[in-house]
Amino acid sequence: MKINQITLIPLTLRLKEAFRTNHGTTAERPLLLIEMKMSNGITGYGEVQAFADSSYAPQSQAIALAELQDGLPALIKRSWQTPTDLQRQLTRFTSFARAGVEMALWDAYGKLVHQPLAQLLGQPASAVPVSVALGIQAKDQRTIRLADEELQAGYQRLKIKTDNLAVAQRLIKKLKIAFPNQLISFDPNAAWPVSKQTIAVLKELAADGLSMIEEPFHNASLAEYASVQAQLPQLKISLDESINSLTNIQNAVRAQSAAAFTLKPSKLGGITPTMQAIQYITNTPYLPWIGGMLGSGLGRAVDLALSAQLPQPIFPADIADSDHYFELEPINESFTVTNGSLPVPTGSGIGVTLNWDAINQLQTGANITFN
């Protein structure tokens, strides 16, 4: 195949309810759709999941767009047979930009060979267990009510965003009273200081039944994380914000800094780096799992295919159904939770089709085309 044309289409998805974390509040989700047309008539699609600013990850949408405008012309007329053929060319891009381009390549390749992404990666599982994340709420009772609604929908794990130690202490007790047998994790998004008080609270949370906590500390070293994890054998610390590459993961594993790793394909640079991370962590005592990025259905379909590659039992991934976050989705297919799981797409490539009527409504800027 040869790449004939690449078009960037800026979209903004509106959330049904603003999503608040320690990094800020998101009411609108900017995404950049990549359309890649091949010489044989096949078109692959990807999305750039960088956020509007750099509060969560270094690469914002503006930085990713600048990288793409600079680097995409070099891919035009480039011939390739599999996505791995272009890995060297993709090194000109970083994190989110690279992931979006690679996603489009995998989509086109799957359509060429008439295979779904999960099968191309090795494991065509039919469904994967999933969880849902709840943003920071003003009142504990609202968190309990929303949690009950999500559990009624069938999610296998509750993930609660929290940036306050005292609130976390209260919430875990209330959640475990309301849902005594439920798998629960917290995500402070690097909000807390490394201190004796914080460690004492973490020990209390573990005793009260918290199963996992993601990146609790602000600016903590791998050695500090290793020290705290060693004191918390019952509670898995999962690194997230500090994980931006396979090298980051390898360093953390060598330091024994955490019991788990939140793998986000767009932040790691794409499908191939995420598969490398899964294969690496699988050969360690630690837990790999797929985290969410408030992506559209296109990105979540990739997350489902990657979740299917994880060793059994699969820790529930942060992949919500189609009706959870956004008022309007850019894909035609619906993802519906059944018995705590979402189906892995079986269509060729990423396995979903685009809804161009919706995309026209979501588009917030002019197309940028490279021929």
PDB file of C-alpha atoms in Angstrom, residues 83-236:
ATOM      1  CA  PRO A  83       2.295  -0.986  10.305  1.00  0.00           C
ATOM      2  CA  THR A  84       5.676  -2.165  11.600  1.00  0.00           C
ATOM      3  CA  ASP A  85       7.253  -1.147   8.263  1.00  0.00           C
ATOM      4  CA  LEU A  86       6.777   2.516   9.208  1.00  0.00           C
ATOM      5  CA  GLN A  87       7.897   2.405  12.846  1.00  0.00           C
ATOM      6  CA  ARG A  88      11.131   4.259  12.010  1.00  0.00           C
ATOM      7  CA  GLN A  89       9.198   7.000  10.206  1.00  0.00           C
ATOM      8  CA  LEU A  90       6.818   7.321  13.164  1.00  0.00           C
ATOM      9  CA  THR A  91       9.667   8.232  15.503  1.00  0.00           C
ATOM     10  CA  ARG A  92       9.421  11.779  14.127  1.00  0.00           C
ATOM     11  CA  PHE A  93       6.210  12.046  16.188  1.00  0.00           C
ATOM     12  CA  THR A  94       5.813  11.783  19.955  1.00  0.00           C
ATOM     13  CA  SER A  95       3.097  10.302  22.190  1.00  0.00           C
ATOM     14  CA  PHE A  96      -0.406  11.376  21.134  1.00  0.00           C
ATOM     15  CA  ALA A  97       0.527  12.454  17.597  1.00  0.00           C
ATOM     16  CA  ARG A  98       2.323   9.183  16.929  1.00  0.00           C
ATOM     17  CA  ALA A  99      -0.511   7.133  18.413  1.00  0.00           C
ATOM     18  CA  GLY A 100      -3.092   8.790  16.148  1.00  0.00           C
ATOM     19  CA  VAL A 101      -1.055   8.141  12.998  1.00  0.00           C
ATOM     20  CA  GLU A 102      -0.307   4.547  13.974  1.00  0.00           C
ATOM     21  CA  MET A 103      -3.974   3.917  14.776  1.00  0.00           C
ATOM     22  CA  ALA A 104      -4.910   4.895  11.220  1.00  0.00           C
ATOM     23  CA  LEU A 105      -2.229   2.553   9.829  1.00  0.00           C
ATOM     24  CA  TRP A 106      -3.495  -0.410  11.867  1.00  0.00           C
ATOM     25  CA  ASP A 107      -7.071   0.354  10.794  1.00  0.00           C
ATOM     26  CA  ALA A 108      -6.082   0.385   7.116  1.00  0.00           C
ATOM     27  CA  TYR A 109      -4.003  -2.787   7.471  1.00  0.00           C
ATOM     28  CA  GLY A 110      -6.818  -4.672   9.172  1.00  0.00           C
ATOM     29  CA  LYS A 111      -9.195  -3.660   6.397  1.00  0.00           C
ATOM     30  CA  LEU A 112      -6.664  -4.855   3.811  1.00  0.00           C
ATOM     31  CA  VAL A 113      -6.325  -8.341   5.327  1.00  0.00           C
ATOM     32  CA  HIS A 114      -9.970  -8.463   6.525  1.00  0.00           C
ATOM     33  CA  GLN A 115      -9.084  -9.047  10.169  1.00  0.00           C
ATOM     34  CA  PRO A 116     -10.088  -7.220  13.380  1.00  0.00           C
ATOM     35  CA  LEU A 117      -7.386  -5.477  15.392  1.00  0.00           C
ATOM     36  CA  ALA A 118      -7.665  -7.904  18.321  1.00  0.00           C
ATOM     37  CA  GLN A 119      -6.924 -10.830  16.016  1.00  0.00           C
ATOM     38  CA  LEU A 120      -4.026  -9.004  14.372  1.00  0.00           C
ATOM     39  CA  LEU A 121      -2.515  -8.464  17.823  1.00  0.00           C
ATOM     40  CA  GLY A 122      -2.911 -12.145  18.714  1.00  0.00           C
ATOM     41  CA  GLN A 123      -5.971 -12.594  20.934  1.00  0.00           C
ATOM     42  CA  PRO A 124      -9.452 -12.224  19.368  1.00  0.00           C
ATOM     43  CA  ALA A 125     -11.335 -12.372  22.692  1.00  0.00           C
ATOM     44  CA  SER A 126     -15.086 -11.845  22.409  1.00  0.00           C
ATOM     45  CA  ALA A 127     -15.469  -9.525  25.413  1.00  0.00           C
ATOM     46  CA  VAL A 128     -13.440  -7.874  28.183  1.00  0.00           C
ATOM     47  CA  PRO A 129     -14.447  -6.801  31.713  1.00  0.00           C
ATOM     48  CA  VAL A 130     -14.789  -3.047  32.129  1.00  0.00           C
ATOM     49  CA  SER A 131     -15.095  -0.367  34.787  1.00  0.00           C
ATOM     50  CA  VAL A 132     -16.299   3.207  34.931  1.00  0.00           C
ATOM     51  CA  ALA A 133     -14.671   6.331  36.338  1.00  0.00           C
ATOM     52  CA  LEU A 134     -16.600   8.904  38.365  1.00  0.00           C
ATOM     53  CA  GLY A 135     -15.302  12.451  38.473  1.00  0.00           C
ATOM     54  CA  ILE A 136     -14.919  14.422  41.700  1.00  0.00           C
ATOM     55  CA  GLN A 137     -18.343  15.269  43.124  1.00  0.00           C
ATOM     56  CA  ALA A 138     -19.324  18.080  45.483  1.00  0.00           C
ATOM     57  CA  LYS A 139     -21.085  15.731  47.916  1.00  0.00           C
ATOM     58  CA  ASP A 140     -20.433  12.166  49.052  1.00  0.00           C
ATOM     59  CA  GLN A 141     -24.087  11.245  48.627  1.00  0.00           C
ATOM     60  CA  ARG A 142     -23.988  12.141  44.935  1.00  0.00           C
ATOM     61  CA  THR A 143     -20.947   9.885  44.502  1.00  0.00           C
ATOM     62  CA  ILE A 144     -22.861   7.035  46.171  1.00  0.00           C
ATOM     63  CA  ARG A 145     -25.896   7.619  43.967  1.00  0.00           C
ATOM     64  CA  LEU A 146     -23.852   7.742  40.763  1.00  0.00           C
ATOM     65  CA  ALA A 147     -21.919   4.659  41.840  1.00  0.00           C
ATOM     66  CA  ASP A 148     -25.166   2.781  42.373  1.00  0.00           C
ATOM     67  CA  GLU A 149     -26.381   3.774  38.892  1.00  0.00           C
ATOM     68  CA  GLU A 150     -23.167   2.540  37.288  1.00  0.00           C
ATOM     69  CA  LEU A 151     -23.194  -0.734  39.172  1.00  0.00           C
ATOM     70  CA  GLN A 152     -26.788  -1.264  38.090  1.00  0.00           C
ATOM     71  CA  ALA A 153     -25.497  -0.881  34.519  1.00  0.00           C
ATOM     72  CA  GLY A 154     -23.165  -3.811  35.204  1.00  0.00           C
ATOM     73  CA  TYR A 155     -19.654  -2.373  35.539  1.00  0.00           C
ATOM     74  CA  GLN A 156     -17.228  -4.670  37.375  1.00  0.00           C
ATOM     75  CA  ARG A 157     -15.191  -1.969  39.122  1.00  0.00           C
ATOM     76  CA  LEU A 158     -15.806   1.501  40.500  1.00  0.00           C
ATOM     77  CA  LYS A 159     -13.073   4.067  39.984  1.00  0.00           C
ATOM     78  CA  ILE A 160     -13.476   7.244  41.997  1.00  0.00           C
ATOM     79  CA  LYS A 161     -11.569  10.460  41.324  1.00  0.00           C
ATOM     80  CA  THR A 162     -10.585  12.223  44.533  1.00  0.00           C
ATOM     81  CA  ASP A 163      -8.087  14.961  45.392  1.00  0.00           C
ATOM     82  CA  ASN A 164      -8.715  15.200  49.118  1.00  0.00           C
ATOM     83  CA  LEU A 165      -7.391  12.824  51.796  1.00  0.00           C
ATOM     84  CA  ALA A 166     -10.265  13.400  54.218  1.00  0.00           C
ATOM     85  CA  VAL A 167     -12.854  12.829  51.490  1.00  0.00           C
ATOM     86  CA  ALA A 168     -11.097   9.621  50.470  1.00  0.00           C
ATOM     87  CA  GLN A 169     -11.234   8.361  54.066  1.00  0.00           C
ATOM     88  CA  ARG A 170     -14.957   9.073  54.285  1.00  0.00           C
ATOM     89  CA  LEU A 171     -15.825   7.747  50.848  1.00  0.00           C
ATOM     90  CA  ILE A 172     -14.219   4.337  51.150  1.00  0.00           C
ATOM     91  CA  LYS A 173     -16.165   3.616  54.325  1.00  0.00           C
ATOM     92  CA  LYS A 174     -19.465   4.732  52.770  1.00  0.00           C
ATOM     93  CA  LEU A 175     -18.805   2.897  49.500  1.00  0.00           C
ATOM     94  CA  LYS A 176     -17.936  -0.346  51.261  1.00  0.00           C
ATOM     95  CA  ILE A 177     -21.084  -0.116  53.377  1.00  0.00           C
ATOM     96  CA  ALA A 178     -23.214   0.492  50.290  1.00  0.00           C
ATOM     97  CA  PHE A 179     -21.353  -1.983  48.046  1.00  0.00           C
ATOM     98  CA  PRO A 180     -19.529  -4.442  50.338  1.00  0.00           C
ATOM     99  CA  ASN A 181     -18.435  -6.873  47.602  1.00  0.00           C
ATOM    100  CA  GLN A 182     -17.516  -4.337  44.938  1.00  0.00           C
ATOM    101  CA  LEU A 183     -14.040  -3.836  43.489  1.00  0.00           C
ATOM    102  CA  ILE A 184     -13.173  -0.179  44.184  1.00  0.00           C
ATOM    103  CA  SER A 185     -10.201   1.956  43.204  1.00  0.00           C
ATOM    104  CA  PHE A 186      -9.331   5.621  43.786  1.00  0.00           C
ATOM    105  CA  ASP A 187      -7.496   8.002  41.487  1.00  0.00           C
ATOM    106  CA  PRO A 188      -6.089  11.195  43.066  1.00  0.00           C
ATOM    107  CA  ASN A 189      -4.266  12.124  39.819  1.00  0.00           C
ATOM    108  CA  ALA A 190      -1.014  12.925  41.639  1.00  0.00           C
ATOM    109  CA  ALA A 191      -2.737  15.225  44.146  1.00  0.00           C
ATOM    110  CA  TRP A 192      -1.224  14.140  47.464  1.00  0.00           C
ATOM    111  CA  PRO A 193       2.139  14.863  49.088  1.00  0.00           C
ATOM    112  CA  VAL A 194       4.470  12.048  50.105  1.00  0.00           C
ATOM    113  CA  SER A 195       4.178  12.259  53.884  1.00  0.00           C
ATOM    114  CA  LYS A 196       3.657  10.138  56.982  1.00  0.00           C
ATOM    115  CA  GLN A 197       0.068  11.373  57.111  1.00  0.00           C
ATOM    116  CA  THR A 198      -0.623  10.308  53.527  1.00  0.00           C
ATOM    117  CA  ILE A 199       0.933   6.892  54.070  1.00  0.00           C
ATOM    118  CA  ALA A 200      -1.164   6.442  57.214  1.00  0.00           C
ATOM    119  CA  VAL A 201      -4.303   7.276  55.243  1.00  0.00           C
ATOM    120  CA  LEU A 202      -3.330   4.819  52.492  1.00  0.00           C
ATOM    121  CA  LYS A 203      -2.931   2.079  55.084  1.00  0.00           C
ATOM    122  CA  GLU A 204      -6.380   2.942  56.428  1.00  0.00           C
ATOM    123  CA  LEU A 205      -7.880   2.863  52.930  1.00  0.00           C
ATOM    124  CA  ALA A 206      -6.334  -0.559  52.328  1.00  0.00           C
ATOM    125  CA  ALA A 207      -7.737  -1.852  55.617  1.00  0.00           C
ATOM    126  CA  ASP A 208     -11.168  -0.535  54.618  1.00  0.00           C
ATOM    127  CA  GLY A 209     -11.129  -2.496  51.353  1.00  0.00           C
ATOM    128  CA  LEU A 210      -9.634  -0.251  48.670  1.00  0.00           C
ATOM    129  CA  SER A 211      -8.078  -2.485  46.008  1.00  0.00           C
ATOM    130  CA  MET A 212      -6.017  -0.029  43.981  1.00  0.00           C
ATOM    131  CA  ILE A 213      -4.936   3.595  43.933  1.00  0.00           C
ATOM    132  CA  GLU A 214      -3.560   5.319  40.851  1.00  0.00           C
ATOM    133  CA  GLU A 215      -0.605   7.731  41.028  1.00  0.00           C
ATOM    134  CA  PRO A 216      -1.445   9.214  44.438  1.00  0.00           C
ATOM    135  CA  PHE A 217       1.666  11.373  44.912  1.00  0.00           C
ATOM    136  CA  HIS A 218       2.713  14.719  43.517  1.00  0.00           C
ATOM    137  CA  ASN A 219       6.281  14.717  42.128  1.00  0.00           C
ATOM    138  CA  ALA A 220       7.299  11.506  43.891  1.00  0.00           C
ATOM    139  CA  SER A 221      10.453   9.642  42.892  1.00  0.00           C
ATOM    140  CA  LEU A 222      10.482   5.967  41.930  1.00  0.00           C
ATOM    141  CA  ALA A 223      12.359   5.272  45.172  1.00  0.00           C
ATOM    142  CA  GLU A 224       9.646   7.013  47.210  1.00  0.00           C
ATOM    143  CA  TYR A 225       6.947   5.010  45.431  1.00  0.00           C
ATOM    144  CA  ALA A 226       8.891   1.799  46.041  1.00  0.00           C
ATOM    145  CA  SER A 227       9.132   2.574  49.760  1.00  0.00           C
ATOM    146  CA  VAL A 228       5.397   3.246  50.063  1.00  0.00           C
ATOM    147  CA  GLN A 229       4.350   0.226  47.970  1.00  0.00           C
ATOM    148  CA  ALA A 230       6.497  -2.012  50.188  1.00  0.00           C
ATOM    149  CA  GLN A 231       4.513  -0.781  53.192  1.00  0.00           C
ATOM    150  CA  LEU A 232       1.169  -1.518  51.493  1.00  0.00           C
ATOM    151  CA  PRO A 233       1.113  -5.189  50.463  1.00  0.00           C
ATOM    152  CA  GLN A 234      -2.706  -5.236  50.331  1.00  0.00           C
ATOM    153  CA  LEU A 235      -3.071  -2.125  48.174  1.00  0.00           C
ATOM    154  CA  LYS A 236      -1.875  -1.928  44.584  1.00  0.00           C
TER     155      LYS A 236
END
